[in-house]
Tab-separated table of C-alpha atoms and ligand atoms in Angstrom:
chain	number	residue	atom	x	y	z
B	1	UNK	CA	26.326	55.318	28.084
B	2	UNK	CA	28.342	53.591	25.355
B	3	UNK	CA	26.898	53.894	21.886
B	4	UNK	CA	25.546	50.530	20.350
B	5	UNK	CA	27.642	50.413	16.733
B	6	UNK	CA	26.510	47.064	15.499
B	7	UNK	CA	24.553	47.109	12.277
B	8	UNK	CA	20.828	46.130	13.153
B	9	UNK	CA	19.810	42.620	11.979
B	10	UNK	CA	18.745	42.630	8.397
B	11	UNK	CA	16.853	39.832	6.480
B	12	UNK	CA	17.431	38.249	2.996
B	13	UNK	CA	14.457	36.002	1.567
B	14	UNK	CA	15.336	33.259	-0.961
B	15	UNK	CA	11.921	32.363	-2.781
B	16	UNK	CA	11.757	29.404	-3.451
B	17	UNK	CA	8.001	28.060	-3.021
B	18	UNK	CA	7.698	25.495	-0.181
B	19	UNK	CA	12.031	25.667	-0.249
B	20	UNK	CA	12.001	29.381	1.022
B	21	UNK	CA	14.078	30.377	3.704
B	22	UNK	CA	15.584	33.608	5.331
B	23	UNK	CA	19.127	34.993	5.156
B	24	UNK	CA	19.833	36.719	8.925
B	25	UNK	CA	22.514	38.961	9.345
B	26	UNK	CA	23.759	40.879	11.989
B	27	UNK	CA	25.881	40.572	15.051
B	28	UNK	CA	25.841	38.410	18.100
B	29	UNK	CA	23.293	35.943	16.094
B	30	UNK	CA	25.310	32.185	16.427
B	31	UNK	CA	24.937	32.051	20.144
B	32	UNK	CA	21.543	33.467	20.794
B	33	UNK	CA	18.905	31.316	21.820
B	34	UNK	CA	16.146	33.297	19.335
B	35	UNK	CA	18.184	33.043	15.763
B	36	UNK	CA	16.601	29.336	16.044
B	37	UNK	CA	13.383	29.693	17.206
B	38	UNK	CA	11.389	29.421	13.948
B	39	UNK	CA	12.766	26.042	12.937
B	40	UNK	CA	10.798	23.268	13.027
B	41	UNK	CA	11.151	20.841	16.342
B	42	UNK	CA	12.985	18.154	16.429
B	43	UNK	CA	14.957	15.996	18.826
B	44	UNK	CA	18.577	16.299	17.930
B	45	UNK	CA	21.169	18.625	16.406
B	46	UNK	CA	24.140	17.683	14.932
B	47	UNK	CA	27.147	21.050	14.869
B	48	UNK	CA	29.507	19.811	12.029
B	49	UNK	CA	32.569	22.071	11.978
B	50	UNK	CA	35.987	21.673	11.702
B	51	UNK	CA	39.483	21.769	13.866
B	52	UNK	CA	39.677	25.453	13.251
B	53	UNK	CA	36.093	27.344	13.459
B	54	UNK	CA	34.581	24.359	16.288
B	55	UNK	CA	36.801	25.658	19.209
B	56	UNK	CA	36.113	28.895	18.331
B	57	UNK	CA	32.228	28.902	17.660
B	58	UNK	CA	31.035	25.280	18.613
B	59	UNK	CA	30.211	26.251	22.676
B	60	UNK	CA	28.271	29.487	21.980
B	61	UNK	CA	26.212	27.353	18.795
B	62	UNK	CA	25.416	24.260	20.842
B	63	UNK	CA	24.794	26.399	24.163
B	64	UNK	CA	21.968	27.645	22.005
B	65	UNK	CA	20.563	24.931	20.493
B	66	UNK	CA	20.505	23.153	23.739
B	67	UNK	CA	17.923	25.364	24.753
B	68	UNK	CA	15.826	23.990	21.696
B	69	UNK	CA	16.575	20.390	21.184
B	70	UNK	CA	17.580	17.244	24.103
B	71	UNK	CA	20.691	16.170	22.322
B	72	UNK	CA	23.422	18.753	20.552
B	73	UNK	CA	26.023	16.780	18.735
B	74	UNK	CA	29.257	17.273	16.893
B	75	UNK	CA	31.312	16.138	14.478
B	76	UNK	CA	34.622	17.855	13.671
B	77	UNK	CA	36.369	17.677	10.334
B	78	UNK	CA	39.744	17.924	9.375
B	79	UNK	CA	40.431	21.831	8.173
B	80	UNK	CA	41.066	22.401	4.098
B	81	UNK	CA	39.731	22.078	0.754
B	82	UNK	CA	42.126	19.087	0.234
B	83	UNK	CA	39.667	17.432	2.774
B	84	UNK	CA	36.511	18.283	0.480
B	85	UNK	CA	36.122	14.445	-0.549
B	86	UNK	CA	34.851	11.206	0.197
B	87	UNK	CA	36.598	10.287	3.223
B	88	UNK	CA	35.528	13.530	5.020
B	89	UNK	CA	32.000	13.209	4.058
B	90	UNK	CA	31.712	10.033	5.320
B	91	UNK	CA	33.018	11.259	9.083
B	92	UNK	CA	29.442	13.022	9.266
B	93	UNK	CA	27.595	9.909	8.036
B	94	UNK	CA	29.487	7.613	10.854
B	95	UNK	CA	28.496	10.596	13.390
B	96	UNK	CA	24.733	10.090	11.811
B	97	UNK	CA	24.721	6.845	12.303
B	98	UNK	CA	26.654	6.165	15.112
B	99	UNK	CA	24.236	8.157	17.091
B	100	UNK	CA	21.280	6.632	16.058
B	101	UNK	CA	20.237	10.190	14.496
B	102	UNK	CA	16.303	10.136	12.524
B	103	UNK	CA	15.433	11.628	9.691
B	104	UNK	CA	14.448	14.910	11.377
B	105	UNK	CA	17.847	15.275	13.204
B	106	UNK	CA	19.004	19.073	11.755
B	107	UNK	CA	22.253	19.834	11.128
B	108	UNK	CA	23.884	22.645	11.337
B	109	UNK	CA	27.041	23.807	8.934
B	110	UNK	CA	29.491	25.932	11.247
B	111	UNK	CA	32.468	27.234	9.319
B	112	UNK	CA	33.813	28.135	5.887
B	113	UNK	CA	32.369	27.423	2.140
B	114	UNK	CA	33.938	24.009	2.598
B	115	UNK	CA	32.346	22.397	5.433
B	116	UNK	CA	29.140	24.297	4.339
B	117	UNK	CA	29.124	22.328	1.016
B	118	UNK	CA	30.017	19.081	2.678
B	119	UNK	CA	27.556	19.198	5.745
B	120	UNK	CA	24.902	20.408	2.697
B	121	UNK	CA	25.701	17.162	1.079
B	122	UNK	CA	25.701	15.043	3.832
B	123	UNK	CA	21.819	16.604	4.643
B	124	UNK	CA	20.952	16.339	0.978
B	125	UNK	CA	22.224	12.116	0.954
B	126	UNK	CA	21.542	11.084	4.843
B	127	UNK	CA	18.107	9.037	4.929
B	128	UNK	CA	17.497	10.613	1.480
B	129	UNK	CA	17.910	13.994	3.002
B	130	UNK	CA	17.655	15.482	6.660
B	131	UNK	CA	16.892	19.291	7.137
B	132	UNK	CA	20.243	22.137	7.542
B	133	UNK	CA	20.997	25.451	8.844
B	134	UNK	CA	24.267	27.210	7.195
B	135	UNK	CA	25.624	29.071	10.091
B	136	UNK	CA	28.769	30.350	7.534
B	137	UNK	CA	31.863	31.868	9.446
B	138	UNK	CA	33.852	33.377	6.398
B	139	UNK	CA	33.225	36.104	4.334
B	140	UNK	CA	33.240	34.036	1.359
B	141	UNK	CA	30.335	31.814	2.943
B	142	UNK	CA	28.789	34.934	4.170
B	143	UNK	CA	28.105	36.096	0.306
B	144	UNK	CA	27.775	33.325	-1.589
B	145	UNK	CA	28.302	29.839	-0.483
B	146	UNK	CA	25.902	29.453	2.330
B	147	UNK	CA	23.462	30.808	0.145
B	148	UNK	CA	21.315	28.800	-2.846
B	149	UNK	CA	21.257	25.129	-1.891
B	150	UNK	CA	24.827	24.502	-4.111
B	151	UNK	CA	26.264	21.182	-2.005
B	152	UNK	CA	29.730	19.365	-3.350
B	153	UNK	CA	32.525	17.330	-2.789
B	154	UNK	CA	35.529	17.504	-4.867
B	155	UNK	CA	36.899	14.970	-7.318
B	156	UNK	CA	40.392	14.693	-8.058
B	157	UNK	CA	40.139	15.386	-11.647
B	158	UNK	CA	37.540	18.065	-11.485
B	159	UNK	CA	36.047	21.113	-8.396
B	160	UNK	CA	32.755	20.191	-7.125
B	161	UNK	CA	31.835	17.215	-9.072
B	162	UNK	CA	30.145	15.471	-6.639
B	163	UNK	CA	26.880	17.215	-5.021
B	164	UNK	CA	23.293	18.424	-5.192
B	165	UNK	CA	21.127	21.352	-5.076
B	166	UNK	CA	19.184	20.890	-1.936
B	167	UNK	CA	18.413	24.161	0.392
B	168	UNK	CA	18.996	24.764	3.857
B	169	UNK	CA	16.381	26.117	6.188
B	170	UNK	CA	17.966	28.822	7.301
B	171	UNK	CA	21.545	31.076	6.817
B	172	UNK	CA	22.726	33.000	9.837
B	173	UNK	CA	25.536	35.403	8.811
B	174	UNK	CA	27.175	36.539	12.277
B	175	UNK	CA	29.240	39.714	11.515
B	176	UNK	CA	31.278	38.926	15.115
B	177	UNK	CA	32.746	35.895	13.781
B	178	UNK	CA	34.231	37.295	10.939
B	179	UNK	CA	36.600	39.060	14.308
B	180	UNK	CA	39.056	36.338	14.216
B	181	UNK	CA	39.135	35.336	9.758
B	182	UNK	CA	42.816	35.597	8.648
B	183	UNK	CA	43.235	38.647	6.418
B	184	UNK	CA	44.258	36.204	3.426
B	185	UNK	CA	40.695	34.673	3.675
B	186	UNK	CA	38.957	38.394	3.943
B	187	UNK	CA	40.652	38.793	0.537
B	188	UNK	CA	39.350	35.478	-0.736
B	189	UNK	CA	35.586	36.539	0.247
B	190	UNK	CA	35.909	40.461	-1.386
B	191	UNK	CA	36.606	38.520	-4.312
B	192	UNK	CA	32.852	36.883	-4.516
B	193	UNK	CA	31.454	40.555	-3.118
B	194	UNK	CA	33.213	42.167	-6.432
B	195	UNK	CA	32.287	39.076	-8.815
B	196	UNK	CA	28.846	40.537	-8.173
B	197	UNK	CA	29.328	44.112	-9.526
B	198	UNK	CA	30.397	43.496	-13.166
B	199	UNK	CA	27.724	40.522	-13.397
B	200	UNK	CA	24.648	42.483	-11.952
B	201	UNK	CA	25.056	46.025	-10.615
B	202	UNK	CA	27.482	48.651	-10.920
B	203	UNK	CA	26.020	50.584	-8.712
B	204	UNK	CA	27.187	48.241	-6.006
B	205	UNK	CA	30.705	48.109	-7.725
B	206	UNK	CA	30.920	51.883	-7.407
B	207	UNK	CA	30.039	51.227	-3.352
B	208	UNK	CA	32.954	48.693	-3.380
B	209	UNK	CA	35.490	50.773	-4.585
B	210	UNK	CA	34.550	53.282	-2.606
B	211	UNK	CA	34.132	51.297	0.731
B	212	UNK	CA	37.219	48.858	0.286
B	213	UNK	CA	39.424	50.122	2.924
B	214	UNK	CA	36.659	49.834	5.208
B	215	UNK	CA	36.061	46.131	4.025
B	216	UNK	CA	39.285	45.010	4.744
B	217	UNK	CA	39.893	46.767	8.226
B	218	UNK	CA	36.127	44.597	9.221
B	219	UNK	CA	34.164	47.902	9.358
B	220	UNK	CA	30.683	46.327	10.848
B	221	UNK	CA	28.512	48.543	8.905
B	222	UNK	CA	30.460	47.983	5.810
B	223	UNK	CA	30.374	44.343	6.094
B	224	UNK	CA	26.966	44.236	6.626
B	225	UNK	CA	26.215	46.317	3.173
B	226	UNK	CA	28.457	44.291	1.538
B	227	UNK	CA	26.827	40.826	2.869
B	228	UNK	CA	23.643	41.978	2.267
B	229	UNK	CA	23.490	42.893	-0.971
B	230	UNK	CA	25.564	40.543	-2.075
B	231	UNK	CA	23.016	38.358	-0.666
B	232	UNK	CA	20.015	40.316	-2.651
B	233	UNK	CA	21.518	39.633	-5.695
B	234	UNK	CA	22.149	35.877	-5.349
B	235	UNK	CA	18.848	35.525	-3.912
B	236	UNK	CA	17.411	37.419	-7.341
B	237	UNK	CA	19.309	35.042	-9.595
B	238	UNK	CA	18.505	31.310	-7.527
B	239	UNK	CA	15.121	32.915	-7.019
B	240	UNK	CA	14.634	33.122	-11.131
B	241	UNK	CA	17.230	29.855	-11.750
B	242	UNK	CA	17.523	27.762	-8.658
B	243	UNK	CA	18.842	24.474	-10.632
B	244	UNK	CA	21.312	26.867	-12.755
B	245	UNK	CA	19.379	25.960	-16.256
B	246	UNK	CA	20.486	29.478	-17.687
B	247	UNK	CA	21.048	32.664	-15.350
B	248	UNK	CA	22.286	31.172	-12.171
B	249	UNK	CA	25.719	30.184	-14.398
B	250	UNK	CA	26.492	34.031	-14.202
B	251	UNK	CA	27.386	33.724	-10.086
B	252	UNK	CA	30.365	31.731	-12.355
B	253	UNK	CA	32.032	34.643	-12.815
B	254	UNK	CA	35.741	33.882	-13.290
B	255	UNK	CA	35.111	30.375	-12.118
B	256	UNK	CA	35.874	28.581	-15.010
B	257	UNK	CA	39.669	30.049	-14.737
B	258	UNK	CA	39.617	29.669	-11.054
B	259	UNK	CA	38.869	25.996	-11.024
B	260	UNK	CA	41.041	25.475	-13.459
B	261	UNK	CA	43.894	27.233	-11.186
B	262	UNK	CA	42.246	25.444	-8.012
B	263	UNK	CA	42.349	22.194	-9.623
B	264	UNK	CA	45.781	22.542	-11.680
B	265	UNK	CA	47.754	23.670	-8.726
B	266	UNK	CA	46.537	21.119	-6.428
B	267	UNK	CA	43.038	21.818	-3.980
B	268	UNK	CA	43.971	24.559	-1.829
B	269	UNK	CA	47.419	26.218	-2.527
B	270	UNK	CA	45.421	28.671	-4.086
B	271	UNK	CA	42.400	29.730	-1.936
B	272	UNK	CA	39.099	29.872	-3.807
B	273	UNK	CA	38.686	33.253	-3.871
B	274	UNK	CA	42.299	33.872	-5.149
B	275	UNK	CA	41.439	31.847	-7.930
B	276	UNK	CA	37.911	33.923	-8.313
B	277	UNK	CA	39.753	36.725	-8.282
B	278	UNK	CA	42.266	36.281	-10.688
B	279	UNK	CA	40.064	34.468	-13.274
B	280	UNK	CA	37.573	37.475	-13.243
B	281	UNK	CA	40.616	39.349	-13.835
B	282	UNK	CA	41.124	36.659	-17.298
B	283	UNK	CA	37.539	36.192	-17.819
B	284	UNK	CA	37.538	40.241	-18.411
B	285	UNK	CA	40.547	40.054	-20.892
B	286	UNK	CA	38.592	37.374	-22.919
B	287	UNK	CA	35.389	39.736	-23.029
B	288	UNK	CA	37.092	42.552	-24.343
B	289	UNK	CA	39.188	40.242	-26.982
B	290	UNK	CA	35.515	39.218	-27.514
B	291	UNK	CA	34.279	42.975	-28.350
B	292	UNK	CA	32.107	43.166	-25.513
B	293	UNK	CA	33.595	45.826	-23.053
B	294	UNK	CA	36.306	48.127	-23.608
B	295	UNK	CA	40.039	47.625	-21.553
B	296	UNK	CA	39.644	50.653	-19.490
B	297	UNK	CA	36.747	48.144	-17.799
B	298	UNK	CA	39.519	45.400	-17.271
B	299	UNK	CA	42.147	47.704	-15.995
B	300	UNK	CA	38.919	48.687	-13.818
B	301	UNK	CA	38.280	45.358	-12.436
B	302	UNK	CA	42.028	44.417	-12.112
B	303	UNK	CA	42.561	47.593	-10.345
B	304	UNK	CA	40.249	46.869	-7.487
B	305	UNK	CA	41.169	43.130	-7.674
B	306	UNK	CA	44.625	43.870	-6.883
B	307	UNK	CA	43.527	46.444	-4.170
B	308	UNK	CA	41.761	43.689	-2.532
B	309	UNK	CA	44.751	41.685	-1.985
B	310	UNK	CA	44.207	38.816	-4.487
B	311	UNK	CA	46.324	37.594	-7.561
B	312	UNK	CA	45.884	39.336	-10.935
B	313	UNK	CA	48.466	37.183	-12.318
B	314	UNK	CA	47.340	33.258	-13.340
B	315	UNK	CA	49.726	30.734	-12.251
B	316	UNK	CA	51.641	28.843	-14.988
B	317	UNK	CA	50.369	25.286	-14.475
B	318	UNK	CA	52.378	23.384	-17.455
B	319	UNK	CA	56.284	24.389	-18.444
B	320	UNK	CA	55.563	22.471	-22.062
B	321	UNK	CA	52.134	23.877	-22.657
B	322	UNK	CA	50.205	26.494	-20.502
B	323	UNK	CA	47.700	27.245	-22.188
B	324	UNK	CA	46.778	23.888	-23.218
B	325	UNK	CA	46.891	22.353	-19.981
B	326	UNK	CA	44.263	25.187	-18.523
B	327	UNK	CA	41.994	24.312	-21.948
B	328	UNK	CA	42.201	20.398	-20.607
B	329	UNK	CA	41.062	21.553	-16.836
B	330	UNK	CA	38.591	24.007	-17.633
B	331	UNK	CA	37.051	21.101	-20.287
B	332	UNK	CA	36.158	19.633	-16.742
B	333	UNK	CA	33.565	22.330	-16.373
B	334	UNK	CA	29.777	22.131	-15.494
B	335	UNK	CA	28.806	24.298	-17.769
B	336	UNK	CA	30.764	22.658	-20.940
B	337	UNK	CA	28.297	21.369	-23.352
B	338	UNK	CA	29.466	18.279	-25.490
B	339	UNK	CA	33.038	19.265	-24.940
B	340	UNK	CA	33.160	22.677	-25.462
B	341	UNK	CA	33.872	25.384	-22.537
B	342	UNK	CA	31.183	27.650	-21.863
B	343	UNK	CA	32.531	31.304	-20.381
B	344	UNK	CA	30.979	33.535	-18.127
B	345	UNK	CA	31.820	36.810	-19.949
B	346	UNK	CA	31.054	40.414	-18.719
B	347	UNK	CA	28.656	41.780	-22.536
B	348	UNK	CA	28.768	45.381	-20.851
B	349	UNK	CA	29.054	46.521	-17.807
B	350	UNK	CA	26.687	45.074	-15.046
B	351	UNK	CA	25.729	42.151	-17.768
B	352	UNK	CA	26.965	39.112	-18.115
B	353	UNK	CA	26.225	35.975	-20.786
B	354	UNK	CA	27.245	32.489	-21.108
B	355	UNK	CA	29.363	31.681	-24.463
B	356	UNK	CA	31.992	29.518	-25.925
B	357	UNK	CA	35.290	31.200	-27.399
B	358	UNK	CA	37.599	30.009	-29.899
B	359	UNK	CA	40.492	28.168	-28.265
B	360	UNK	CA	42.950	30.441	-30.181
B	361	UNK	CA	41.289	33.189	-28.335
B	362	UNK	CA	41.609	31.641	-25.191
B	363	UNK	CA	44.830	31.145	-25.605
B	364	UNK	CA	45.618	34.655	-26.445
B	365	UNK	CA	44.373	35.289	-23.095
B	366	UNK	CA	45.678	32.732	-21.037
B	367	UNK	CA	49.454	33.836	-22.108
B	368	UNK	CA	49.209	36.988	-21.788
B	369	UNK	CA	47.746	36.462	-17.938
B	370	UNK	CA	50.011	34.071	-16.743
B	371	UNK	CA	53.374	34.646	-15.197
Z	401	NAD	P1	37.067	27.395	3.842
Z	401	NAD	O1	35.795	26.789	4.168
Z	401	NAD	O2	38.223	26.504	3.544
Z	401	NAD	O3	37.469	28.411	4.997
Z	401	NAD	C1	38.679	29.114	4.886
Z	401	NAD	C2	39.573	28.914	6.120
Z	401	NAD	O4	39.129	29.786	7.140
Z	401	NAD	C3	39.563	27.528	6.692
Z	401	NAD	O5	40.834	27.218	7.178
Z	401	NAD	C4	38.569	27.660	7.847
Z	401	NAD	O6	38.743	26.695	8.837
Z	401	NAD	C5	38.887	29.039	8.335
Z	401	NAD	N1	37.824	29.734	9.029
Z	401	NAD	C6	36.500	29.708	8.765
Z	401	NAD	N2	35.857	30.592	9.524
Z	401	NAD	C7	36.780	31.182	10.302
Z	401	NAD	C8	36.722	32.190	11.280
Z	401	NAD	N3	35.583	32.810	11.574
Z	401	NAD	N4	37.862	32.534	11.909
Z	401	NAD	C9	39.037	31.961	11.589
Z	401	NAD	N5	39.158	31.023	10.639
Z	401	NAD	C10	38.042	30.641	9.996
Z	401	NAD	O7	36.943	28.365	2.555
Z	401	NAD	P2	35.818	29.387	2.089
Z	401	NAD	O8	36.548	30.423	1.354
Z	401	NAD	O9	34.907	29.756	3.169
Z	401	NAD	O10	34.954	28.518	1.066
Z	401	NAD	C11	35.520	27.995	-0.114
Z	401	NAD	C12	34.724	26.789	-0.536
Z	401	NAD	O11	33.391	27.198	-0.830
Z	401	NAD	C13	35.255	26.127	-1.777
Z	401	NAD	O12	35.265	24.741	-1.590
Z	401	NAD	C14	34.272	26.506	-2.845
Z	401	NAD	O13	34.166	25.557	-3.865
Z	401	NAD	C15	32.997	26.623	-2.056
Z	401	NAD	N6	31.990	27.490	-2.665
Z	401	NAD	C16	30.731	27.010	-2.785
Z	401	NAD	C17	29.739	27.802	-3.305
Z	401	NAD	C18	28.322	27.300	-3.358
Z	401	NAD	O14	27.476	27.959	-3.972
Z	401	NAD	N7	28.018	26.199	-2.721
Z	401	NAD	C19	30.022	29.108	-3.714
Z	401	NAD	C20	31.328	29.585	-3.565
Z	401	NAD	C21	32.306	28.759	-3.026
Z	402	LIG	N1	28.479	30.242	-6.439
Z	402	LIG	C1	27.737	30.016	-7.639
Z	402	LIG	C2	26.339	29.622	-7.389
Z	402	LIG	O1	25.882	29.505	-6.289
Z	402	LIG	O2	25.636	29.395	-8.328
């Protein structure tokens, strides 16, 4: 008899009063009839995925939901983050409508961060909001986007502009269909598993260096460690600051730099994560030009950056002015306040604050990452 090497299920619970809801993860869990069975009835599903993850995951979702509501629909969006916007949006809305879907119809997300954030959006706006399961198929969505109610579209002149908090019933993290992610997007989500080390618990970071080989070959028992308690500490944070009025801004960890990348280069030449990555990698030069931590903890946290495949090295977005041009994108922030950016600095390891910095500072740092 074959051993059985699949991690057992484990649960996550996000507490959030009558918006509670459970984080499942494990293997074999998107096709199986039972990973539904506590949500609430209702008539009709709607799958929204998109031309990559639905004809690799749609059949074994909706095959399972048929045995729990009469009509399983779909609606399949165009793949990227270049298609995070308006248009895209509205394809679920015409699907809504066009099938005469109520207000209980549930949707279910199937597929990366970005068609998690849009189908979120979509539930959050459709008859004033409709209820949504996160059934996230990437790593990065695995840790961090699926999780906290954060729904957005993207503007062109600044990330995730457009949106709402507004949580989804349910998460179901399926370790199997992480089988067939592109090693580039692997990368991309090890860079939200390591943003939650220097923020929260270095304990974890320790595991991470430690357990990065077995990360990136899609060790099941690794992943599921590394999902889960990356999961346990978002869920601690959104459970304290669910509306990000303080705390929850740490999960920005080398965001502000990222967007700024994201945005500068154009949506999706770099992936998210890349840009995570390497502007945790400048976020951790500012801190120690700051006093905060010392630069054996940056050549620490670039170390294992680089080791998980992702750029150390921020792209130069203006010939005339570098620096300057990342000061005018990262302006576009959600956490600047009347003008000024706000940075998500490490203030010791395993602690992180929100502050402004001089822009001669930032400057400092900004030229001597780019190249
Ligand atoms: P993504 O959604 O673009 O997915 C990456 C690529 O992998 C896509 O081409 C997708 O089609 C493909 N893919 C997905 N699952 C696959 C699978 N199992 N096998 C093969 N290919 C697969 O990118 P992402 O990294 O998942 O998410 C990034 C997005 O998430 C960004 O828009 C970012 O702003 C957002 N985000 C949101 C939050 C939040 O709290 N809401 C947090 C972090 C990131
Ligand atoms: N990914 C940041 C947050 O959810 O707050």
């Amino acid at each position: 008899m074959q051993a059985n090497t699949s991690p057992a299920v484990a649960r996550v619970h996000i507490h959030l009063a009558e918006r509670s809801y459970p984080i499942v993860i494990g293997a074999g869990l998107l096709g199986s009839a039972s990973t539904y069975e506590q949500l609430p009835k209702a008539t009709t599903a709607l799958i929204v995925s998109n031309t990559t993850v639905a004809p690799l995951y749609a059949a074994p979702l909706a095959h399972a939901l048929r045995t729990r509501y009469q009509k399983v629909l779909q609606v399949t969006l165009p793949d990227g983050e270049d298609h995070k916007d308006w248009p895209t949006l509205q394809l679920i809305f015409d699907a809504l409508l066009g099938n005469g879907c109520d207000r209980k119809t549930v949707l279910f997300a199937l597929g990366g961060g970005v068609v998690g954030d849009m189908t979120g959006f979509a539930a959050a706006s459709y008859m004033r909001g409709v209820p949504f399961v996160q059934v996230p198929t990437t790593l990065l969505a695995q840790v961090d986007s699926s999780v906290g109610g954060k729904t957005a579209i993207n503007h062109p002149l600044g990330k995730n502009m457009i949106g709402a908090f507004y949580q989804p019933l349910q998460v179901v993290c399926d370790l199997d269909a992480l089988a067939t992610l592109p090693p580039r997007e692997l990368s991309a989500g090890l860079a939200e598993i390591i943003k939650y080390g220097p923020i929260a618990d270095m304990v974890f970071l320790d595991w991470i260096e430690g357990h990065l080989e077995a990360l990136m070959s899609k060790d099941p028992a690794a992943l599921a460690h590394a999902i889960q308690r990356s999961c346990e500490i978002k869920a601690w944070v959104v459970g304290q600051d669910e509306r990000e009025s303080g705390l929850r801004a740490i999960l920005n960890f080398g965001h502000t730099f990222g967007h700024a990348i994201e945005s500068g280069l154009g949506y999706g030449v770099w992936l998210h994560g890349e840009g995570v990555g390497c502007g945790m990698v400048m976020a951790a030069h500012l801190s120690q030009r700051l006093g905060l931590v010392d630069m054996a903890f940056v050549d620490r946290l670039t170390g294992l950056v680089l080791r998980a495949g992702l750029p150390v090295k921020g792209p130069v977005l203006s010939a005339t002015d570098n620096a300057g041009r990342y000061l005018e994108l990262m302006r576009v922030d959600k956490k600047s306040e009347a003008g000024e950016i706000r940075f998500v600095v490490i203030d010791g390891p395993g602690k992180a604050a929100v502050r402004g910095a001089p822009d001669a500072l930032v400057r400092e740092v900004i030229d001597a990452c780019c190249a």
